[in-house]
Amino acid sequence: MKPKNQVAAATMKDVAMKAKVSTATVSRALMNPEKVSQATRNRVEQAAMEVGYLPQSMGRNVKRNESRTLLVIVPDICDPFFSEIIRGIEVTAAAHGYLVLIGDCAHQNQQEKTFIDLIITKQIDGMLLLGSRLPFDASIEEQRNLPPMVMANEFAPELELPTVHIDNLTAAFNAVNYLQEQGHQRIGCIAGPEEMPLCHYRLQGYVQALRRSGVTVDPHYITRGDFTFEAGARALDQLLMLPMPPTAVFCHSDVMALGALSQAKRRGLKVPDDLSIIGFDNISLAEFCDPPLTTVSQPRYEIGREAMLLLLEQLQGHNVSSGSRLLECELILRGSTRALK
């Protein structure tokens, strides 16, 4: 049964009126895009999203009106952090008869059209975002016409989506507080990109831990990287050039922490004797580097699983409230940190 308040499905005529073209042009733009100009195709696609027009696709189950396919948008498929989240999503999806497509946002300009095509031709039933933004521009009004969406790992209140993640601020606070308990006062921070909400929260945790113990926050002790090994190495070099280098470094990801660890060794420093390093995420490599990395362990598989379950709830027609679902994390103590002598 359809809910009483469900609006009538948008038609090709609605798209044509919105885009100020004929229905034949709409059909060509969506089904044979090479036959129309890029400008016309863009106008038709925009109109289709605005009115919520989702034509039947050849590959869909017409009777049940579903494709049993989901799209997972990953900020960077090369980042090992996402592997366990994706596994949690895929295992849960497969158990419920869904196929998962992976979309990599690292090369967004090339991919944006592909994502829009999948939505407009209704080849996907829902989307899971592992980053903090949509892989294409869409207003809040347009988002209401998109398939059901859930955000995993990040928290971006402006998107008004159901979200599964950890308390990044508290986790960062606890990590830095641990270093302070070990006697460290000059603590550097290798932060991630400024535009990512989770980096904002992790940096706030670092700042609050310092302020709580009466240490003045020195912006020179805060560097930024893009979650790559190379960024961690470059950021550590920056910190080591300070007149009073840090005795400990808190990193916003294990990958950057491993880059910093490797660079510290190249500079002749012993970890943890000369420098303590804490990572974030607990990727597999963190346990097997030398020395093993002290880090914040995120329940990555559970984040993926819970996010998938929230999406399945929506796909089954249930209302899922937007906002934050917090999962627990813990600080794992290993050999890359020690008390200051």
XYZ file of N, CA and C in Angstrom, residues 71-264:
582
model
N 24.971 2.269 -4.144
C 26.211 2.976 -4.484
C 26.895 3.460 -3.219
N 28.170 3.087 -3.056
C 28.974 3.569 -1.917
C 29.980 4.588 -2.454
N 29.912 5.812 -1.934
C 30.823 6.876 -2.368
C 31.988 6.947 -1.390
N 33.191 6.676 -1.878
C 34.405 6.645 -1.053
C 35.279 7.850 -1.401
N 35.731 8.619 -0.398
C 36.579 9.782 -0.698
C 37.870 9.414 -1.426
N 38.473 8.272 -1.057
C 39.708 7.840 -1.724
C 39.855 6.338 -1.548
N 39.656 5.601 -2.620
C 39.666 4.133 -2.564
C 41.044 3.600 -2.169
N 42.101 4.410 -2.348
C 43.464 3.969 -2.025
C 43.754 4.036 -0.519
N 42.927 4.735 0.239
C 43.159 4.868 1.679
C 42.721 3.574 2.380
N 43.670 2.869 3.043
C 43.330 1.571 3.668
C 42.307 1.680 4.789
N 42.069 2.886 5.297
C 41.082 3.069 6.354
C 39.698 2.553 5.936
N 39.336 2.749 4.670
C 37.968 2.459 4.235
C 37.685 0.974 4.007
N 38.726 0.139 3.947
C 38.531 -1.264 3.574
C 37.551 -1.991 4.489
N 37.704 -1.839 5.800
C 36.832 -2.560 6.739
C 35.414 -2.001 6.754
N 35.276 -0.683 6.557
C 33.928 -0.096 6.477
C 33.204 -0.685 5.264
N 33.915 -0.736 4.136
C 33.314 -1.287 2.910
C 32.957 -2.764 3.103
N 33.823 -3.503 3.809
C 33.531 -4.923 4.071
C 32.266 -5.055 4.913
N 32.125 -4.222 5.931
C 30.918 -4.240 6.761
C 29.666 -3.952 5.951
N 29.794 -3.004 5.017
C 28.677 -2.656 4.135
C 28.354 -3.828 3.210
N 29.374 -4.371 2.560
C 29.150 -5.410 1.544
C 28.587 -6.698 2.137
N 29.143 -7.139 3.259
C 28.668 -8.377 3.889
C 27.196 -8.236 4.282
N 26.848 -7.080 4.869
C 25.472 -6.833 5.298
C 24.543 -6.706 4.096
N 25.020 -6.012 3.050
C 24.208 -5.859 1.829
C 23.951 -7.213 1.179
N 24.997 -8.020 1.063
C 24.867 -9.336 0.420
C 23.881 -10.223 1.175
N 23.907 -10.140 2.507
C 23.000 -10.951 3.322
C 21.538 -10.596 3.067
N 21.312 -9.372 2.556
C 19.946 -8.939 2.268
C 19.674 -8.887 0.763
N 20.567 -9.488 -0.030
C 20.336 -9.608 -1.468
C 20.637 -8.368 -2.280
N 21.545 -7.512 -1.775
C 21.899 -6.297 -2.509
C 23.328 -6.367 -3.034
N 23.524 -5.768 -4.203
C 24.853 -5.628 -4.804
C 25.362 -4.223 -4.496
N 26.681 -4.094 -4.266
C 27.271 -2.791 -3.931
C 28.201 -2.331 -5.044
N 27.985 -1.098 -5.523
C 28.916 -0.454 -6.454
C 29.774 0.531 -5.660
N 31.058 0.602 -5.983
C 31.959 1.530 -5.299
C 32.264 2.706 -6.218
N 32.045 3.912 -5.746
C 32.391 5.118 -6.496
C 33.481 5.874 -5.774
N 34.593 6.136 -6.451
C 35.739 6.825 -5.843
C 35.656 8.316 -6.141
N 35.660 9.127 -5.080
C 35.528 10.578 -5.243
C 36.863 11.285 -5.418
N 37.967 10.548 -5.378
C 39.279 11.194 -5.460
C 39.442 11.906 -6.804
N 38.785 11.394 -7.861
C 38.845 12.020 -9.179
C 37.436 12.458 -9.555
N 36.910 13.358 -8.747
C 35.481 13.657 -8.772
C 34.992 14.242 -10.093
N 35.794 15.073 -10.736
C 35.320 15.721 -11.958
C 34.900 14.706 -13.019
N 35.700 13.637 -13.150
C 35.378 12.623 -14.151
C 34.169 11.785 -13.736
N 33.983 11.600 -12.417
C 32.967 10.655 -11.933
C 31.592 11.281 -11.749
N 31.547 12.606 -11.600
C 30.290 13.248 -11.225
C 29.141 12.869 -12.156
N 29.377 12.915 -13.474
C 28.340 12.581 -14.447
C 27.873 11.127 -14.296
N 28.826 10.232 -14.014
C 28.480 8.817 -13.853
C 27.512 8.636 -12.690
N 27.791 9.295 -11.565
C 26.920 9.178 -10.393
C 25.524 9.708 -10.704
N 25.455 10.863 -11.385
C 24.159 11.450 -11.727
C 23.392 10.519 -12.677
N 24.096 9.936 -13.643
C 23.452 9.000 -14.577
C 22.837 7.818 -13.835
N 23.571 7.268 -12.867
C 23.066 6.121 -12.103
C 21.785 6.471 -11.366
N 21.712 7.712 -10.875
C 20.539 8.146 -10.116
C 19.364 8.413 -11.046
N 19.626 9.165 -12.117
C 18.539 9.545 -13.024
C 17.946 8.333 -13.727
N 18.766 7.371 -14.105
C 18.241 6.162 -14.758
C 17.823 5.106 -13.740
N 17.858 5.477 -12.504
C 17.423 4.645 -11.370
C 18.035 3.257 -11.376
N 19.336 3.215 -11.576
C 20.052 1.942 -11.527
C 20.526 1.615 -10.111
N 20.319 2.555 -9.191
C 20.652 2.289 -7.787
C 19.444 2.608 -6.913
N 19.313 1.869 -5.811
C 18.190 2.071 -4.893
C 18.541 2.994 -3.730
N 19.844 3.107 -3.421
C 20.252 3.921 -2.285
C 21.738 4.225 -2.339
N 22.177 5.156 -1.472
C 23.579 5.573 -1.459
C 24.122 5.615 -0.038
N 25.378 5.213 0.099
C 26.107 5.347 1.368
C 27.287 6.282 1.129
N 27.367 7.344 1.896
C 28.464 8.311 1.765
C 29.495 8.053 2.857
N 30.748 7.814 2.473
C 31.801 7.618 3.472
C 32.586 8.912 3.713
N 32.249 9.960 2.971
C 32.849 11.281 3.184
C 31.797 12.241 3.698
N 32.132 13.532 3.693
C 31.248 14.519 4.320
C 30.395 15.286 3.326
N 30.458 14.920 2.023
C 29.656 15.663 1.057
C 29.178 14.762 -0.076
N 28.145 15.251 -0.750
C 27.640 14.543 -1.928
C 28.668 14.618 -3.051
N 28.688 13.617 -3.941
C 29.665 13.630 -5.033
C 29.248 14.529 -6.197
N 28.191 15.327 -5.985
C 27.740 16.287 -7.002
C 26.959 17.360 -6.260
N 26.751 18.491 -6.911
C 26.016 19.587 -6.277
C 24.527 19.295 -6.281
N 23.909 19.415 -5.103
C 22.451 19.260 -5.004
C 21.971 20.031 -3.782
N 20.960 20.860 -3.971
C 20.417 21.627 -2.853
C 19.642 20.688 -1.922
N 19.287 21.195 -0.744
C 18.483 20.395 0.203
C 17.179 19.962 -0.468
N 16.571 20.883 -1.260
C 15.323 20.563 -1.963
C 15.539 19.414 -2.951
N 16.646 19.480 -3.701
C 16.939 18.429 -4.688
C 17.271 17.110 -4.003
N 17.899 17.190 -2.816
C 18.257 15.960 -2.101
C 17.026 15.131 -1.756
N 15.889 15.798 -1.567
C 14.660 15.071 -1.208
C 14.199 14.172 -2.348
N 14.641 14.474 -3.559
C 14.267 13.648 -4.714
C 15.294 12.577 -5.031
N 16.377 12.535 -4.254
C 17.406 11.526 -4.465
C 17.008 10.223 -3.785
N 17.660 9.106 -4.118
C 17.375 7.850 -3.414
C 17.744 7.985 -1.931
N 17.294 7.061 -1.081
C 17.674 7.106 0.343
C 19.192 7.123 0.515
N 19.661 7.910 1.495
C 21.100 8.026 1.728
C 21.412 7.923 3.211
N 22.595 7.350 3.514
C 23.121 7.287 4.884
C 24.591 7.669 4.825
N 25.052 8.337 5.868
C 26.457 8.727 5.952
C 27.164 7.837 6.979
N 28.329 7.293 6.595
C 29.118 6.467 7.509
C 30.470 7.121 7.728
N 30.921 7.165 8.977
C 32.247 7.664 9.341
C 32.273 9.167 9.572
N 31.575 9.960 8.783
C 31.562 11.406 8.924
C 30.267 11.876 9.576
N 30.247 13.166 9.965
C 29.017 13.773 10.464
C 28.931 15.187 9.915
N 27.980 15.422 9.017
C 27.783 16.740 8.420
C 26.317 17.127 8.608
N 26.000 17.859 9.694
C 24.598 18.154 10.035
C 23.817 18.812 8.904
N 24.506 19.621 8.065
C 23.785 20.351 7.015
C 23.163 19.429 5.971
N 23.661 18.197 5.839
C 23.075 17.260 4.868
C 21.811 16.588 5.392
N 21.593 16.672 6.697
C 20.374 16.122 7.319
C 20.174 14.645 6.986
N 21.249 13.857 7.152
C 21.193 12.428 6.842
C 21.369 11.600 8.113
N 20.823 10.360 8.125
C 21.186 9.420 9.194
C 22.690 9.158 9.105
N 23.363 9.099 10.247
C 24.827 9.044 10.269
C 25.326 8.074 11.324
N 26.387 7.321 10.994
C 27.025 6.412 11.956
C 28.507 6.770 12.040
N 28.980 7.082 13.242
C 30.384 7.480 13.397
C 30.773 7.389 14.875
N 32.008 7.794 15.195
C 32.454 7.823 16.586
C 32.489 9.275 17.079
N 32.725 9.452 18.357
C 32.903 10.799 18.923
C 34.361 11.196 18.721
N 34.636 11.847 17.599
C 36.011 12.179 17.230
C 36.663 13.149 18.212
N 35.888 14.086 18.734
C 36.453 15.071 19.665
C 36.946 14.383 20.940
N 36.098 13.563 21.536
C 36.477 12.871 22.776
C 37.637 11.905 22.541
N 37.619 11.205 21.413
C 38.696 10.254 21.098
C 40.035 10.971 20.992
N 40.048 12.123 20.316
C 41.277 12.909 20.175
C 41.715 13.456 21.528
N 40.754 13.950 22.307
C 41.044 14.467 23.645
C 41.735 13.398 24.495
N 41.194 12.179 24.477
C 41.756 11.091 25.282
C 43.161 10.713 24.825
N 43.397 10.736 23.514
C 44.717 10.392 22.982
C 45.766 11.415 23.436
N 45.418 12.697 23.313
C 46.360 13.766 23.701
C 46.527 13.795 25.215
N 45.442 13.554 25.929
C 45.505 13.516 27.393
C 46.432 12.395 27.863
N 46.416 11.262 27.157
C 47.318 10.151 27.484
C 48.781 10.595 27.344
N 49.080 11.309 26.261
C 50.453 11.814 26.075
C 50.842 12.759 27.209
N 49.901 13.582 27.635
C 50.183 14.506 28.748
C 50.444 13.737 30.043
N 49.685 12.672 30.256
C 49.903 11.841 31.453
C 51.276 11.180 31.427
N 51.814 10.993 30.216
C 53.157 10.418 30.063
C 54.246 11.482 30.208
N 53.858 12.694 30.549
C 54.823 13.767 30.815
C 55.113 14.675 29.632
N 54.459 14.458 28.505
C 54.719 15.297 27.320
C 53.954 16.616 27.419
N 54.667 17.711 27.141
C 54.021 19.030 27.101
C 54.095 19.639 25.700
N 55.203 19.391 25.017
C 55.318 19.888 23.632
C 54.760 18.803 22.701
N 53.450 18.915 22.421
C 52.762 17.891 21.615
C 52.345 18.503 20.286
N 52.867 17.963 19.201
C 52.491 18.422 17.869
C 51.238 17.711 17.383
N 50.621 18.290 16.364
C 49.414 17.675 15.777
C 49.543 17.689 14.259
N 49.445 16.504 13.658
C 49.385 16.412 12.189
C 47.919 16.188 11.840
N 47.257 17.286 11.458
C 45.814 17.271 11.229
C 45.500 16.957 9.769
N 44.262 16.538 9.530
C 43.796 16.290 8.168
C 43.238 17.560 7.553
N 42.626 17.454 6.365
C 42.122 18.629 5.651
C 41.103 19.431 6.461
N 41.231 20.745 6.369
C 40.408 21.655 7.167
C 38.925 21.519 6.865
N 38.575 21.176 5.589
C 37.162 21.146 5.203
C 36.438 19.889 5.679
N 37.160 18.919 6.239
C 36.508 17.685 6.685
C 36.040 17.829 8.132
N 34.741 17.626 8.394
C 34.231 17.786 9.756
C 34.983 16.946 10.789
N 35.324 15.691 10.475
C 35.988 14.848 11.482
C 37.342 15.433 11.885
N 38.033 16.104 10.945
C 39.317 16.739 11.268
C 39.101 17.929 12.199
N 38.005 18.634 11.968
C 37.665 19.762 12.854
C 37.467 19.254 14.280
N 36.721 18.149 14.437
C 36.458 17.608 15.775
C 37.735 17.060 16.422
N 38.579 16.387 15.635
C 39.827 15.853 16.195
C 40.769 16.973 16.619
N 40.777 18.049 15.855
C 41.617 19.191 16.228
C 41.077 19.858 17.491
N 39.754 19.935 17.601
C 39.149 20.488 18.819
C 39.511 19.658 20.049
N 39.543 18.335 19.876
C 39.936 17.459 20.987
C 41.364 17.727 21.422
N 42.257 17.909 20.456
C 43.668 18.237 20.729
C 43.767 19.560 21.491
N 43.066 20.579 20.981
C 43.106 21.912 21.600
C 42.540 21.874 23.017
N 41.419 21.187 23.200
C 40.789 21.138 24.526
C 41.662 20.412 25.543
N 42.360 19.350 25.103
C 43.247 18.625 26.019
C 44.389 19.526 26.485
N 44.958 20.296 25.565
C 46.046 21.212 25.947
C 45.531 22.279 26.900
N 44.413 22.881 26.551
C 43.863 23.956 27.397
C 43.486 23.448 28.785
N 42.945 22.223 28.830
C 42.540 21.650 30.123
C 43.730 21.555 31.079
N 44.919 21.302 30.514
C 46.097 21.166 31.384
C 46.897 22.467 31.477
N 46.320 23.552 30.938
C 46.967 24.857 31.088
C 48.079 25.138 30.098
N 48.189 24.325 29.046
C 49.230 24.541 28.029
C 48.686 25.489 26.960
N 49.463 26.506 26.606
C 49.051 27.435 25.557
C 49.126 26.735 24.197
N 48.071 26.882 23.404
C 48.047 26.258 22.079
C 48.893 27.098 21.118
N 49.957 26.493 20.597
C 50.856 27.169 19.660
C 50.529 26.687 18.245
N 50.028 27.594 17.356
C 49.653 27.164 15.996
C 50.816 26.560 15.205
N 52.058 26.866 15.582
C 53.213 26.291 14.889
C 53.310 24.781 15.100
N 52.683 24.313 16.181
C 52.725 22.877 16.487
C 51.610 22.111 15.760
N 50.804 22.831 14.961
C 49.718 22.188 14.204
C 50.039 22.270 12.714
N 50.198 21.120 12.070
C 50.419 21.065 10.622
C 49.275 20.286 9.987
N 49.149 20.406 8.679
C 48.050 19.707 8.002
C 48.553 18.825 6.875
N 47.840 17.729 6.658
C 48.159 16.815 5.564
C 46.880 16.283 4.953
N 47.034 15.490 3.881
C 45.854 14.992 3.148
C 45.647 13.492 3.328
N 46.013 12.969 4.492
C 45.810 11.550 4.826
C 46.671 10.608 3.999
N 47.801 11.072 3.470
C 48.728 10.193 2.751
C 49.997 9.994 3.576
N 50.764 8.932 3.247
C 52.044 8.690 3.913
C 52.975 9.888 3.709
N 52.999 10.399 2.464
C 53.885 11.523 2.124
C 53.548 12.764 2.941
N 52.251 13.004 3.150
C 51.827 14.176 3.927
C 52.307 14.067 5.367
N 52.249 12.861 5.935
C 52.727 12.657 7.300
C 54.211 12.924 7.416
N 54.980 12.468 6.405
C 56.428 12.692 6.404
C 56.752 14.176 6.296
N 56.078 14.880 5.371
C 56.322 16.319 5.196
C 55.960 17.099 6.451
N 54.818 16.736 7.059
C 54.358 17.444 8.253
C 55.340 17.259 9.407
N 55.895 16.053 9.545
C 56.858 15.835 10.631
C 58.115 16.676 10.407
N 58.592 16.747 9.170
C 59.746 17.599 8.865
C 59.498 19.029 9.316
N 58.281 19.515 9.055
C 57.896 20.874 9.459
C 58.008 21.037 10.972
N 57.502 20.050 11.698
C 57.526 20.122 13.166
C 58.950 20.019 13.711
N 59.785 19.212 13.073
C 61.160 19.030 13.559
C 62.024 20.261 13.326
N 61.583 21.157 12.422
C 62.341 22.376 12.152
C 62.070 23.480 13.177
N 61.087 23.262 14.051
C 60.775 24.270 15.072
C 61.939 24.408 16.050
N 62.139 25.616 16.617
C 63.223 25.823 17.595
C 63.153 24.839 18.765
N 61.916 24.548 19.205
C 61.690 23.557 20.269
C 60.766 22.488 19.695
N 61.304 21.471 19.016
C 60.449 20.460 18.373
C 59.599 19.713 19.403
N 58.477 19.174 18.981
C 57.639 18.402 19.918
C 58.322 17.109 20.353
N 57.954 16.646 21.550
C 58.443 15.344 22.023
C 57.430 14.245 21.711
N 56.229 14.681 21.282
C 55.177 13.719 20.912
C 54.320 14.338 19.819
N 53.748 13.477 18.982
C 52.905 13.953 17.874
C 51.618 13.133 17.833
N 50.496 13.846 17.776
C 49.185 13.220 17.591
C 48.772 13.403 16.142
N 48.477 12.300 15.443
C 48.138 12.337 14.011
C 46.661 12.002 13.800
N 46.042 12.659 12.836
C 44.628 12.441 12.544
C 44.338 11.149 11.792
N 45.390 10.422 11.376
C 45.178 9.113 10.756
C 46.433 8.264 10.919
N 46.241 6.953 10.878
C 47.383 6.029 10.956
C 48.301 6.187 9.754
N 47.717 6.419 8.577
C 48.545 6.545 7.375
C 49.530 7.710 7.532
N 49.051 8.848 8.003
C 49.959 9.986 8.220
C 50.925 9.685 9.362
N 50.463 8.971 10.391
C 51.348 8.608 11.509
C 52.475 7.692 11.033
N 52.157 6.767 10.120
C 53.178 5.861 9.588
C 54.172 6.618 8.706
N 53.671 7.602 7.977
C 54.565 8.464 7.199
C 55.501 9.235 8.112
N 54.973 9.734 9.232
C 55.777 10.472 10.206
C 56.783 9.543 10.880
N 56.347 8.327 11.204
C 57.228 7.342 11.848
C 58.427 7.015 10.950
N 58.144 6.789 9.689
C 59.203 6.482 8.731
C 60.172 7.658 8.583
N 59.615 8.876 8.532
C 60.454 10.064 8.381
C 61.311 10.301 9.620
N 60.751 10.034 10.806
C 61.512 10.190 12.046
C 62.749 9.300 12.027
